[in-house]
Short mmCIF file of C-alpha atoms in Angstrom, two decimals:
data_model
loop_
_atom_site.label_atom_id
_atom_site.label_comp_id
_atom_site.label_asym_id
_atom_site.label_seq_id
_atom_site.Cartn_x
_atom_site.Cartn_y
_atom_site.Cartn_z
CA UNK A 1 9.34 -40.07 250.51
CA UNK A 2 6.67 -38.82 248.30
CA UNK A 3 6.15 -35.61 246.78
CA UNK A 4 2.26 -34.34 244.83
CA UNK A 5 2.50 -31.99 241.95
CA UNK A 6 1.72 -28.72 244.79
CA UNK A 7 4.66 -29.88 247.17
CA UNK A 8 6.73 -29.87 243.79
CA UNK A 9 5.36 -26.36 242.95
CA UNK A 10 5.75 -24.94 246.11
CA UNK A 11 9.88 -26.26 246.60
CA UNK A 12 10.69 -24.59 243.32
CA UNK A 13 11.98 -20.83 244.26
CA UNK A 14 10.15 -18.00 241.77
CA UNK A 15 13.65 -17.72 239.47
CA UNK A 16 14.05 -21.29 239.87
CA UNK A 17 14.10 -24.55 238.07
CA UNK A 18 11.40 -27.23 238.34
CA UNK A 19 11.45 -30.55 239.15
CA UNK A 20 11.76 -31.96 235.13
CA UNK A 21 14.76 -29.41 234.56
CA UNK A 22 16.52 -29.96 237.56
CA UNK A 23 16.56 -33.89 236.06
CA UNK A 24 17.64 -32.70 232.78
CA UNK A 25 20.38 -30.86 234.51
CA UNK A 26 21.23 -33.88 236.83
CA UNK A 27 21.51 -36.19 233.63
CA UNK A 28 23.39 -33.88 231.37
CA UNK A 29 25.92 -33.40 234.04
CA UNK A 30 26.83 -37.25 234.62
CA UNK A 31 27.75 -36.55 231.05
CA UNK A 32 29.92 -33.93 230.83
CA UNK A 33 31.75 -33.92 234.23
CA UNK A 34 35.01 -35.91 234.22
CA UNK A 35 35.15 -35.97 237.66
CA UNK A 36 33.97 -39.11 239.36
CA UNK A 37 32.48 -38.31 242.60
CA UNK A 38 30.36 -35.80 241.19
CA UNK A 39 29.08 -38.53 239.03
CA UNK A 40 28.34 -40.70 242.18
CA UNK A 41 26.40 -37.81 243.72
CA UNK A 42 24.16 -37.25 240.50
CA UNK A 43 23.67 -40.89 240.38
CA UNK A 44 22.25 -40.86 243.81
CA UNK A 45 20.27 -38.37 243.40
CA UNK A 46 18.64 -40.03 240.46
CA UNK A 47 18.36 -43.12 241.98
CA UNK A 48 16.59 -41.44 244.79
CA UNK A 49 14.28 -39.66 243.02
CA UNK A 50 13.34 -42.56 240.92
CA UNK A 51 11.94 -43.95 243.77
CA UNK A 52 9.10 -41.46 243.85
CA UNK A 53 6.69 -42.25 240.15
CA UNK A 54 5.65 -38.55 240.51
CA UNK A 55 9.68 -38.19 239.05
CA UNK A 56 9.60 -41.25 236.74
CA UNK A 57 8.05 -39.43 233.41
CA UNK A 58 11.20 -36.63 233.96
CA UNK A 59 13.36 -39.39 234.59
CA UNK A 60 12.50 -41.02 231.30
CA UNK A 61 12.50 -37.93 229.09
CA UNK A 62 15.55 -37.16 230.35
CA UNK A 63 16.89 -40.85 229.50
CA UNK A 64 18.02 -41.40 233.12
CA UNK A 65 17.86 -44.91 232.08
CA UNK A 66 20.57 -44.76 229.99
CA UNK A 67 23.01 -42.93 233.05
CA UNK A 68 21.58 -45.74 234.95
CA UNK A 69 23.27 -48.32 232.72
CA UNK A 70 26.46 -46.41 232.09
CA UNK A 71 26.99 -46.59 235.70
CA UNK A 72 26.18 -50.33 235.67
CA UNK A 73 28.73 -50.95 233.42
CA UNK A 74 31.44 -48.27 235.27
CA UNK A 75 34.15 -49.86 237.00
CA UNK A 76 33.26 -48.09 240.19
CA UNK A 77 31.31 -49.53 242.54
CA UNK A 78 29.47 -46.45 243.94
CA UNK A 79 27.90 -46.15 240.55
CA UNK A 80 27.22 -49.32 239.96
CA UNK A 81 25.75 -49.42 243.33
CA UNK A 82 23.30 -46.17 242.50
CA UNK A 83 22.71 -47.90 238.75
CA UNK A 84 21.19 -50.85 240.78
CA UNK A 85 19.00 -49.38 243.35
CA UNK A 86 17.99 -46.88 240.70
CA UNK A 87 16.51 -49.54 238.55
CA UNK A 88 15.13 -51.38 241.41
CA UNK A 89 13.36 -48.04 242.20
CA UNK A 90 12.10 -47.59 238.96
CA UNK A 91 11.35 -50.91 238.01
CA UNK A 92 7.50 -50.67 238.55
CA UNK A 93 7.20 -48.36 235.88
CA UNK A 94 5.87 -50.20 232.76
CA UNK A 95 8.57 -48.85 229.83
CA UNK A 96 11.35 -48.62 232.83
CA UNK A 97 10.51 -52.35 233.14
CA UNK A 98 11.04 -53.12 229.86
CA UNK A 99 13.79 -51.17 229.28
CA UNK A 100 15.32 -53.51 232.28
CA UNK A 101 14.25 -56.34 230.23
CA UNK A 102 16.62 -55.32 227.82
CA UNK A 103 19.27 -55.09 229.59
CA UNK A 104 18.23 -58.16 231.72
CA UNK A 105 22.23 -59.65 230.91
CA UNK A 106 24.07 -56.87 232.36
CA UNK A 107 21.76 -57.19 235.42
CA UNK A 108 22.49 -60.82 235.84
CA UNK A 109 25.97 -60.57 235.08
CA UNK A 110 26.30 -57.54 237.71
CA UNK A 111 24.68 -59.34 240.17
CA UNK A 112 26.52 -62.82 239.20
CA UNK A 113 30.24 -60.68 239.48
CA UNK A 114 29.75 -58.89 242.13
CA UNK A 115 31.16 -58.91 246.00
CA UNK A 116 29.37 -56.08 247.17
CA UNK A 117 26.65 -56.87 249.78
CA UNK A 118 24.26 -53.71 249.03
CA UNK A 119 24.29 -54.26 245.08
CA UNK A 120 23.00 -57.96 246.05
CA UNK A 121 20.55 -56.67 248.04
CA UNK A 122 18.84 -54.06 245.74
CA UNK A 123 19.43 -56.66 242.97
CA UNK A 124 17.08 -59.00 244.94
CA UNK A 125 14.52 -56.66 245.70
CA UNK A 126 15.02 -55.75 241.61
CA UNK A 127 14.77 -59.17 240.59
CA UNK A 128 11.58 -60.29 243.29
CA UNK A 129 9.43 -56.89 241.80
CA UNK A 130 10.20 -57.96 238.46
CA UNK A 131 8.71 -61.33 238.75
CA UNK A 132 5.96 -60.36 241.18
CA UNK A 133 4.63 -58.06 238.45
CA UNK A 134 4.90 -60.93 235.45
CA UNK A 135 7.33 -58.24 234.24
CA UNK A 136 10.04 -61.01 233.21
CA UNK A 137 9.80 -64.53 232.30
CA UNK A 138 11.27 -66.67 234.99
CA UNK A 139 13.34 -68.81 232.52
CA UNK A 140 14.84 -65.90 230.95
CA UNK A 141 15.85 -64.22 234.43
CA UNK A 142 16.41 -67.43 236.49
CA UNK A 143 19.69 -68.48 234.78
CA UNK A 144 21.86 -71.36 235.83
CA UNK A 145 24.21 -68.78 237.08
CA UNK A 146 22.28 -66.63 238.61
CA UNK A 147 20.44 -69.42 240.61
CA UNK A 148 24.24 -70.96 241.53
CA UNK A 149 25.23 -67.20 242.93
CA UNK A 150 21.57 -67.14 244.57
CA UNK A 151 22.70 -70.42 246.60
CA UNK A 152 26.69 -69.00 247.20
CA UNK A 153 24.96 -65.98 248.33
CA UNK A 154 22.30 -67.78 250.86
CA UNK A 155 24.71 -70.27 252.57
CA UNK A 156 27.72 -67.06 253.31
CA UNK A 157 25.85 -64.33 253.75
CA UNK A 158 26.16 -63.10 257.04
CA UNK A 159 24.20 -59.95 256.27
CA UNK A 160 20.77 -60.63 257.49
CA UNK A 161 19.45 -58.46 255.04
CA UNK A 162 19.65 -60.94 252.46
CA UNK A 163 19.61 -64.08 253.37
CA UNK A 164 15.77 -62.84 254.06
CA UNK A 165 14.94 -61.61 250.88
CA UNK A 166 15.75 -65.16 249.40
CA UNK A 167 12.85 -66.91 247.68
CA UNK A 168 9.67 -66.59 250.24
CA UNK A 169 9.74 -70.19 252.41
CA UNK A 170 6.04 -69.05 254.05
CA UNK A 171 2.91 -67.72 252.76
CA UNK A 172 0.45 -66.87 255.28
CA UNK A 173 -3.36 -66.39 254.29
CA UNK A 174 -6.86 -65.35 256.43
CA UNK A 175 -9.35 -66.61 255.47
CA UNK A 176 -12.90 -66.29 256.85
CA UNK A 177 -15.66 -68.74 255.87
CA UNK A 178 -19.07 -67.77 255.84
CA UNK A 179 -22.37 -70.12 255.88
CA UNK A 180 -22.85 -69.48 252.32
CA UNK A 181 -19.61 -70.37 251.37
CA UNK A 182 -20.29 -73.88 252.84
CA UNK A 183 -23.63 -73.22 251.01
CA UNK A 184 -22.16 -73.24 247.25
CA UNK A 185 -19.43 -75.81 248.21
CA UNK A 186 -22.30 -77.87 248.70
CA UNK A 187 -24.19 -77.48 245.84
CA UNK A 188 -20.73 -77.55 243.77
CA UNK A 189 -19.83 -81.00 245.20
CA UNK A 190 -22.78 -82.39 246.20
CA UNK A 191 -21.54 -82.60 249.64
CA UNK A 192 -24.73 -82.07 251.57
CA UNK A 193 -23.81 -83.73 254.92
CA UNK A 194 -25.62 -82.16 257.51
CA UNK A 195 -23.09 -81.11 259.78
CA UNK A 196 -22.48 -78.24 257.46
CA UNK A 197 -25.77 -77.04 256.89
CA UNK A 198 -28.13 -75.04 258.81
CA UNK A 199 -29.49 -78.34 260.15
CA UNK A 200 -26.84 -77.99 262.83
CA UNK A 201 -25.86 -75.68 265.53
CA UNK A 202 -23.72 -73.20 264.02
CA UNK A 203 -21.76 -73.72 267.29
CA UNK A 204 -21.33 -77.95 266.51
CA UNK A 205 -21.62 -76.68 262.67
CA UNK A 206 -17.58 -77.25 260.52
CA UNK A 207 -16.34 -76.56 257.20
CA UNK A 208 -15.61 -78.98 254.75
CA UNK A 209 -12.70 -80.56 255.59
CA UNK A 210 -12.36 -80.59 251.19
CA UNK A 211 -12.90 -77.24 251.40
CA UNK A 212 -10.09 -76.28 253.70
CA UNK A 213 -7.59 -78.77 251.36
CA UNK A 214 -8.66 -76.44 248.26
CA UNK A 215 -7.81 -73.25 250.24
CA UNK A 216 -4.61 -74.72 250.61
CA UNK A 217 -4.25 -75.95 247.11
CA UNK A 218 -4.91 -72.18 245.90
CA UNK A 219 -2.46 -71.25 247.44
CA UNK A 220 0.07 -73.80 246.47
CA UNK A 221 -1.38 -73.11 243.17
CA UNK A 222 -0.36 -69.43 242.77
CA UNK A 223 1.76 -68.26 245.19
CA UNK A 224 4.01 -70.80 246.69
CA UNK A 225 5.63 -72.68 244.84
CA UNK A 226 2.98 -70.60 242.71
CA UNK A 227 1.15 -71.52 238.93
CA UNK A 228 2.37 -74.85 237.22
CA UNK A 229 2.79 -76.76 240.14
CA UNK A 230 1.06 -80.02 240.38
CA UNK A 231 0.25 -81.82 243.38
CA UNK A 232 1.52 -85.58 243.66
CA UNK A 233 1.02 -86.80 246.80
CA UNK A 234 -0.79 -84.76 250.03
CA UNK A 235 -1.35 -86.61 253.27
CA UNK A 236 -2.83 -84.04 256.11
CA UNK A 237 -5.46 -84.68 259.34
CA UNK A 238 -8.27 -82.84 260.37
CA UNK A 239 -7.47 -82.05 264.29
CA UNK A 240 -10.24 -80.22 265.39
CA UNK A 241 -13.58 -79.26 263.38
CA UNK A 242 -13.11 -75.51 261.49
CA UNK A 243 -15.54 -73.32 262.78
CA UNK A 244 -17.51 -70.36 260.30
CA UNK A 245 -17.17 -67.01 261.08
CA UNK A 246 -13.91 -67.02 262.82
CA UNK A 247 -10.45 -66.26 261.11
CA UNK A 248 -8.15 -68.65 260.20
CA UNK A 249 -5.21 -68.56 259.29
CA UNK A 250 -4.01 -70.96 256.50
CA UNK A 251 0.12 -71.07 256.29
CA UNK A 252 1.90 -73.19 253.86
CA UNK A 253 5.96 -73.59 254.52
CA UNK A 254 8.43 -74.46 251.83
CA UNK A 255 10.35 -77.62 253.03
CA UNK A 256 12.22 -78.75 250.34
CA UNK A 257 12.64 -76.52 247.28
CA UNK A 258 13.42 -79.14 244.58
CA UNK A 259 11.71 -80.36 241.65
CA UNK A 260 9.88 -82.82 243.60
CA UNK A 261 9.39 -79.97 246.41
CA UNK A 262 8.18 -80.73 249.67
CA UNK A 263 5.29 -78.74 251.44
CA UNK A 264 3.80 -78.50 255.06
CA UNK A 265 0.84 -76.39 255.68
CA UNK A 266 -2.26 -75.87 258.21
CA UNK A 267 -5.24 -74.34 259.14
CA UNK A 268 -5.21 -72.69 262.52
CA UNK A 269 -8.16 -70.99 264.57
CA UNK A 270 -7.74 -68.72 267.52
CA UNK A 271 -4.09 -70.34 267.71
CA UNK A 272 -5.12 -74.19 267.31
CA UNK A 273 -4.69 -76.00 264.63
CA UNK A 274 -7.85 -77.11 262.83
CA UNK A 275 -6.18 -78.89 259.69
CA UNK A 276 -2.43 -79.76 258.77
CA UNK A 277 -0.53 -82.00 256.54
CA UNK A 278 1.90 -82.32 253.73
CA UNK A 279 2.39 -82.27 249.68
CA UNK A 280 4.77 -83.41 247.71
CA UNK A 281 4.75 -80.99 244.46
CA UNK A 282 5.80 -81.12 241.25
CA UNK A 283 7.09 -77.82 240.33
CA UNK A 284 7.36 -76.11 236.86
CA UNK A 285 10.93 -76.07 235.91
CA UNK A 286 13.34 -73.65 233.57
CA UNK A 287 13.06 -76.06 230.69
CA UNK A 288 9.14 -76.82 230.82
CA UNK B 1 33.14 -60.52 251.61
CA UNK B 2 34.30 -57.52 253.77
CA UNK B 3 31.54 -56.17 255.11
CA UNK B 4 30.14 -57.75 258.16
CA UNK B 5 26.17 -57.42 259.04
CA UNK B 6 26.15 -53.95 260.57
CA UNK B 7 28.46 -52.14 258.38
CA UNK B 8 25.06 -50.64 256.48
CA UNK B 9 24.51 -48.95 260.32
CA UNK B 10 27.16 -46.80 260.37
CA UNK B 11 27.08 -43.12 259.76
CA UNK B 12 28.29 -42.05 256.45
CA UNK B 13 29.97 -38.45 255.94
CA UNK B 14 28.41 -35.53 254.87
CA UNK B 15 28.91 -34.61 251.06
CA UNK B 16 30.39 -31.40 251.12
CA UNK B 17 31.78 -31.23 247.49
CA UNK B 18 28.02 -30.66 245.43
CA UNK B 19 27.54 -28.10 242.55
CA UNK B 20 26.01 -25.25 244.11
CA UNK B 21 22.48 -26.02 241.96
CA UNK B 22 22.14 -29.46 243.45
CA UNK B 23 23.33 -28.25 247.42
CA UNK B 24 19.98 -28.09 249.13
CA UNK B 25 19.88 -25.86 252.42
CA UNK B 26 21.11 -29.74 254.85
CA UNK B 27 23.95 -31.36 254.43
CA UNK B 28 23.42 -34.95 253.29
CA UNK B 29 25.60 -38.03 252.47
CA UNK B 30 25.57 -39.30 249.27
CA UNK B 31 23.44 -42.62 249.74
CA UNK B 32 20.77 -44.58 247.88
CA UNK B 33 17.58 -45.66 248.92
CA UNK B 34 15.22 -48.77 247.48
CA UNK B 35 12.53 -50.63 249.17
CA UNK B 36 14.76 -53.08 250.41
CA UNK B 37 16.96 -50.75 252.61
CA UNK B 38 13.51 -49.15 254.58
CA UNK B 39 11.94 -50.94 257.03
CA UNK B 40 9.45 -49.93 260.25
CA UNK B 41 12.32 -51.43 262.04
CA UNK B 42 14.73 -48.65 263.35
CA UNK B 43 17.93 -48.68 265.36
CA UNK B 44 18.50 -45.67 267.18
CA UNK B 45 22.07 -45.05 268.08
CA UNK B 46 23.31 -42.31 270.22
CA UNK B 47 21.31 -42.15 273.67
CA UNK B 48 22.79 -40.77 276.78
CA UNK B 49 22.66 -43.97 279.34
CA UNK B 50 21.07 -42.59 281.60
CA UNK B 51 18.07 -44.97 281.69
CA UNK B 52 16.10 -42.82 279.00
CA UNK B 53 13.87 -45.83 277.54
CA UNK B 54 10.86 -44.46 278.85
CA UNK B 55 11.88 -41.14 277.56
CA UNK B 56 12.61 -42.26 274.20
CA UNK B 57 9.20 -44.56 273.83
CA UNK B 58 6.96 -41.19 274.67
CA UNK B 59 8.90 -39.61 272.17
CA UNK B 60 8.91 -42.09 269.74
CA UNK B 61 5.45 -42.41 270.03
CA UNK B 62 4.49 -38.99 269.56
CA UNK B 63 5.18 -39.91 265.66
CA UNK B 64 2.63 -43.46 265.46
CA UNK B 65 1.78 -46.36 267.65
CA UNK B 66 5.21 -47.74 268.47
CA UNK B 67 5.13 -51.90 268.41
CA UNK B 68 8.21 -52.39 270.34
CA UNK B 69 11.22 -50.11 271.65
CA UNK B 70 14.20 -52.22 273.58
CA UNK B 71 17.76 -51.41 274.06
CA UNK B 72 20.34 -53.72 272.26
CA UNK B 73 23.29 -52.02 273.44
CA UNK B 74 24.92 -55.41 275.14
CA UNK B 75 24.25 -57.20 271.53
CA UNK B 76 25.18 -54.65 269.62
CA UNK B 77 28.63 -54.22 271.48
CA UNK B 78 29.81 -57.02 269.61
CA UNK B 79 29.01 -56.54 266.52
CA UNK B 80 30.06 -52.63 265.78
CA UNK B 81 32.16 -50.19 267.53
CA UNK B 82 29.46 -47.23 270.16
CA UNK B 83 29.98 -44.17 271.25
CA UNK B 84 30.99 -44.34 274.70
CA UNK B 85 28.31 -44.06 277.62
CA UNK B 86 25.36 -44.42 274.94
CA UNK B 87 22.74 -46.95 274.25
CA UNK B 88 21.05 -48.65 271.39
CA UNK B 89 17.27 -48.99 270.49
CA UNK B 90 15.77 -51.31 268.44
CA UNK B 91 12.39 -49.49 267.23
CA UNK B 92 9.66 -51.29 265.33
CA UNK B 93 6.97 -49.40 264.45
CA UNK B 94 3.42 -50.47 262.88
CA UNK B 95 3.97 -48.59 259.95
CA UNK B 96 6.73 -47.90 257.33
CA UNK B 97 5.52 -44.13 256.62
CA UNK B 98 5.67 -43.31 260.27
CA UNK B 99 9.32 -44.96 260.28
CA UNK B 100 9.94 -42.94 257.57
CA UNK B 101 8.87 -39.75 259.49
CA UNK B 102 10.28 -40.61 262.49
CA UNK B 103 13.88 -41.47 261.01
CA UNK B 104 13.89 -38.09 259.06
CA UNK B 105 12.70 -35.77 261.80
CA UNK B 106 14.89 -37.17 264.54
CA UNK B 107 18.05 -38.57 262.62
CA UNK B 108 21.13 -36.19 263.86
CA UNK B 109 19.06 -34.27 266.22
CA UNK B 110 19.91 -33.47 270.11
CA UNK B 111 18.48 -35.93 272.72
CA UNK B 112 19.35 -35.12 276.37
CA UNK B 113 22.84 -34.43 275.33
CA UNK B 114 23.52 -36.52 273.06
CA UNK B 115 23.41 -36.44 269.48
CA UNK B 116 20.48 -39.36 267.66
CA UNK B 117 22.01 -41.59 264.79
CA UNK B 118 19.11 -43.50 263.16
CA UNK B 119 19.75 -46.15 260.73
CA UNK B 120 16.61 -48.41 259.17
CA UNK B 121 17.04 -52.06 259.99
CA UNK B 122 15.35 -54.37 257.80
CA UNK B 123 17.58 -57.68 258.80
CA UNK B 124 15.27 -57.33 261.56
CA UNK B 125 12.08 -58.05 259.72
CA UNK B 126 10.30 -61.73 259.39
CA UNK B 127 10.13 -63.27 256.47
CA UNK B 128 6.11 -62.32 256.35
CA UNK B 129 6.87 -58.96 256.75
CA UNK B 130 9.53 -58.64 254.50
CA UNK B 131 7.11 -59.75 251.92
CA UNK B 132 4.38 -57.48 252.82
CA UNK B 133 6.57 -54.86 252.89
CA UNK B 134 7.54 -55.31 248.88
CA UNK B 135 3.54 -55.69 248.31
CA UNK B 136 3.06 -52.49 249.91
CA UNK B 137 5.57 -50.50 248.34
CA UNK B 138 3.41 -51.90 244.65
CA UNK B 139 0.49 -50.59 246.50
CA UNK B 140 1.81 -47.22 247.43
CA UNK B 141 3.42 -46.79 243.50
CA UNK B 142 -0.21 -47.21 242.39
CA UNK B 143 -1.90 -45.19 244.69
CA UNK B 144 0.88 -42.43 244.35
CA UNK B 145 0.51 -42.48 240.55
CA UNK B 146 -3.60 -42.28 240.89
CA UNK B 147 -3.04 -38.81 243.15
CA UNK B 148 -0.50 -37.56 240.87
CA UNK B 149 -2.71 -38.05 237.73
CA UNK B 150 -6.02 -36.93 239.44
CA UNK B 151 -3.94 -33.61 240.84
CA UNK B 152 -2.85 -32.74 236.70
CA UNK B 153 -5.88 -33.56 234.79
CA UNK B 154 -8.77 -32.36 237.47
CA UNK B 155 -11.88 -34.19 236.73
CA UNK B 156 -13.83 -32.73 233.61
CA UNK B 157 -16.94 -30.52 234.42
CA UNK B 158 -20.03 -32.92 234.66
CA UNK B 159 -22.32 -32.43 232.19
CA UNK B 160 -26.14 -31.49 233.08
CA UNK B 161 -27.55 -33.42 230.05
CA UNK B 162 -28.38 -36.81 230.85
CA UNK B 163 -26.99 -39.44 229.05
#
């Protein structure tokens, strides 16, 4: 949940403390307490309120990063557990980011060691935000090991919960072409055939078929398998004509996820498929 | 591995040991919470059988436009030990703040007699939503750090002179 500056002002009683102490206190007691379940319930409680940024600046005064990191590298798994998921709370937050980036080894290692379903899981979600947001260079986070424990993970898991938040297999697009968009195609590839110009109907009027392969392309191009990738061979078929002004939706499926990785993808309009085919890929490897 | 696939839905204990400064006014159990355990995909644990779907979708409803609401009880038998003579819900809602809401309002509260357990359920989400769901939660951060900054340093007083 969410809290704004006047929900914060109004939950602190008159004698009370405010949010930014009540951190300080929070951290400075994981310090001094000797007893271990009060250490779990601080960590939580950090963790949790890391996942709202209006807490992240008291957080990081406070250097709840560094209780974070002690409980990563506890021997109890409850604060391991609440190091995790606080980190993968926090991890959008520019300096918390790079402070993870820092400590990328223990994270691997963590999540390489570990039997413990839930730490997986918020070490997926930590590890999928971190290279969504370019935070962390995919060589230096996708280790042999970690890749290896990836696979051990996806073949026994019988938690659902992660075997979906495995590398995405599917990216779905709408797109929407307009008459001007077949316009500048046009003009950019001197593709002037009437039957996409005003000449005809806009009813018996289709997008370039080229056109619809490049939409595809973009995608394949930066977002699944994503940038780097180069196309080797495509073979697809153009099953009905792709009408302007209607939504389609363009879908590309991982087959095979290899170095020469396999891709299937199509076009489809009010549930019909206007376009389909497949690519094989060259994708952009650890040592490239 | 020990823990089988619905081991994350059952109820935890109430902490009952916290430092007086950090007790707030409910109990609560000492859990964490990351994008990757919410989800607009509820179960709801806990209802009376006595054929209270419709019931339960009115209610349900009264928090956001509901996208599905069907009992699992039969399925779920299997998996995880239920109170006797209840039923289980699988909710999906069509958005993760109304989840949110609709978890925290109704989560150990009274329903016809019987006492609600709500637990999130993303191992129901598609792949597709899964993903949009981690895009959103980047879009919320953002937006929720815009408020936040706009609510400490208001706007400066325009001046009248032109520029």
């Amino acid at each position: 949940m969410f809290s704004s500056h006047r929900h914060l002002k109004r939950r602190t009683p008159a004698q009370g403390i405010d949010r930014r102490e009540y951190i300080g206190h929070l951290v400075e007691e994981f310090h001094t307490t000797t007893n271990i379940e009060a250490q779990e319930q601080v960590t939580a409680n950090l963790a949790n309120f890391a996942y709202d940024p209006i807490n992240w600046p008291y957080l990081l005064e406070a250097d709840a990063l560094d209780v974070f990191v002690a409980s990563l590298e506890s021997q109890d798994q409850h604060l391991k557990l609440h190091g995790i998921a606080a980190l993968c709370n926090i991890c959008l937050d520019k300096s918390a980011a790079k402070f993870i980036r820092e400590h990328l080894n223990l994270l691997i290692g963590l999540f390489v060691r570990t039997d413990h379903p839930e730490i997986v899981l918020h070490s997926l979600a930590l590890f999928y935000q971190l290279l969504e947001g370019g935070q962390v260079d995919r060589e230096l986070l996708l280790t042999p090991s970690l890749l290896r424990t990836v696979q051990e993970w996806r073949l026994k898991a019988q938690d659902q919960r992660i075997v979906k938040l495995f590398a995405p297999q599917q990216v779905q697009v709408v797109k929407r072409f307009s008459q001007s968009d077949l316009e500048q195609f046009a003009q950019f590839t001197g593709d002037h055939n009437y039957i996409h110009s005003l000449d005809t109907p806009v009813e018996e009027r289709r997008v370039h078929g080229a056109l619809l392969n490049a939409v595809v392309a973009g995608i394949i191009g930066t977002k699944l398998p994503g940038p780097g990738t180069v196309v080797l061979e495509q073979n697809f078929r153009f099953l009905k004509p792709c009408r302007i002004e209607t939504d389609t939706v363009v879908t590309v499926r991982l087959l095979e996820a290899r170095k020469i990785a396999t891709v299937e993808y199509d076009c489809r309009q009010n549930d019909e498929v206007v376009f389909a085919g497949r690519a094989k890929l060259l994708t952009r490897s650890q040592t490239d | 591995m020990e823990e089988t696939s619905s081991d994350h839905h059952k109820r935890m204990e109430y902490c009952t040991t916290r430092l007086q400064y950090r007790q707030g006014r409910e109990l609560k159990a000492v859990k964490v919470y990351t994008v990757a355990s919410e989800s607009r995909h509820l179960l709801i644990f806990g209802v009376p059988k006595i054929n209270l779907q419709a019931n339960l979708k009115t209610k349900l409803q009264g928090f956001g436009r509901l996208e599905s609401c069907i009992c699992i009880t039969s399925v779920m038998a299997s998996k995880m030990e239920l109170e006797a003579f209840t039923d289980v819900f699988a909710v999906k809602f069509e958005r993760l703040d109304v989840a949110r809401r609709a978890k925290r309002m109704l989560d150990a509260r009274p329903f016809y007699g019987g006492i609600l357990h709500i637990s999130y359920a993303p191992e129901r989400e598609s792949q597709q939503e899964l993903r949009e769901k981690l895009l959103q939660r980047g879009q919320e951060v953002a937006l929720r750090i815009r408020c936040n900054r706009r609510d400490e340093d208001p706007p400066p007083k325009k001046s009248r002179e032109a520029k």
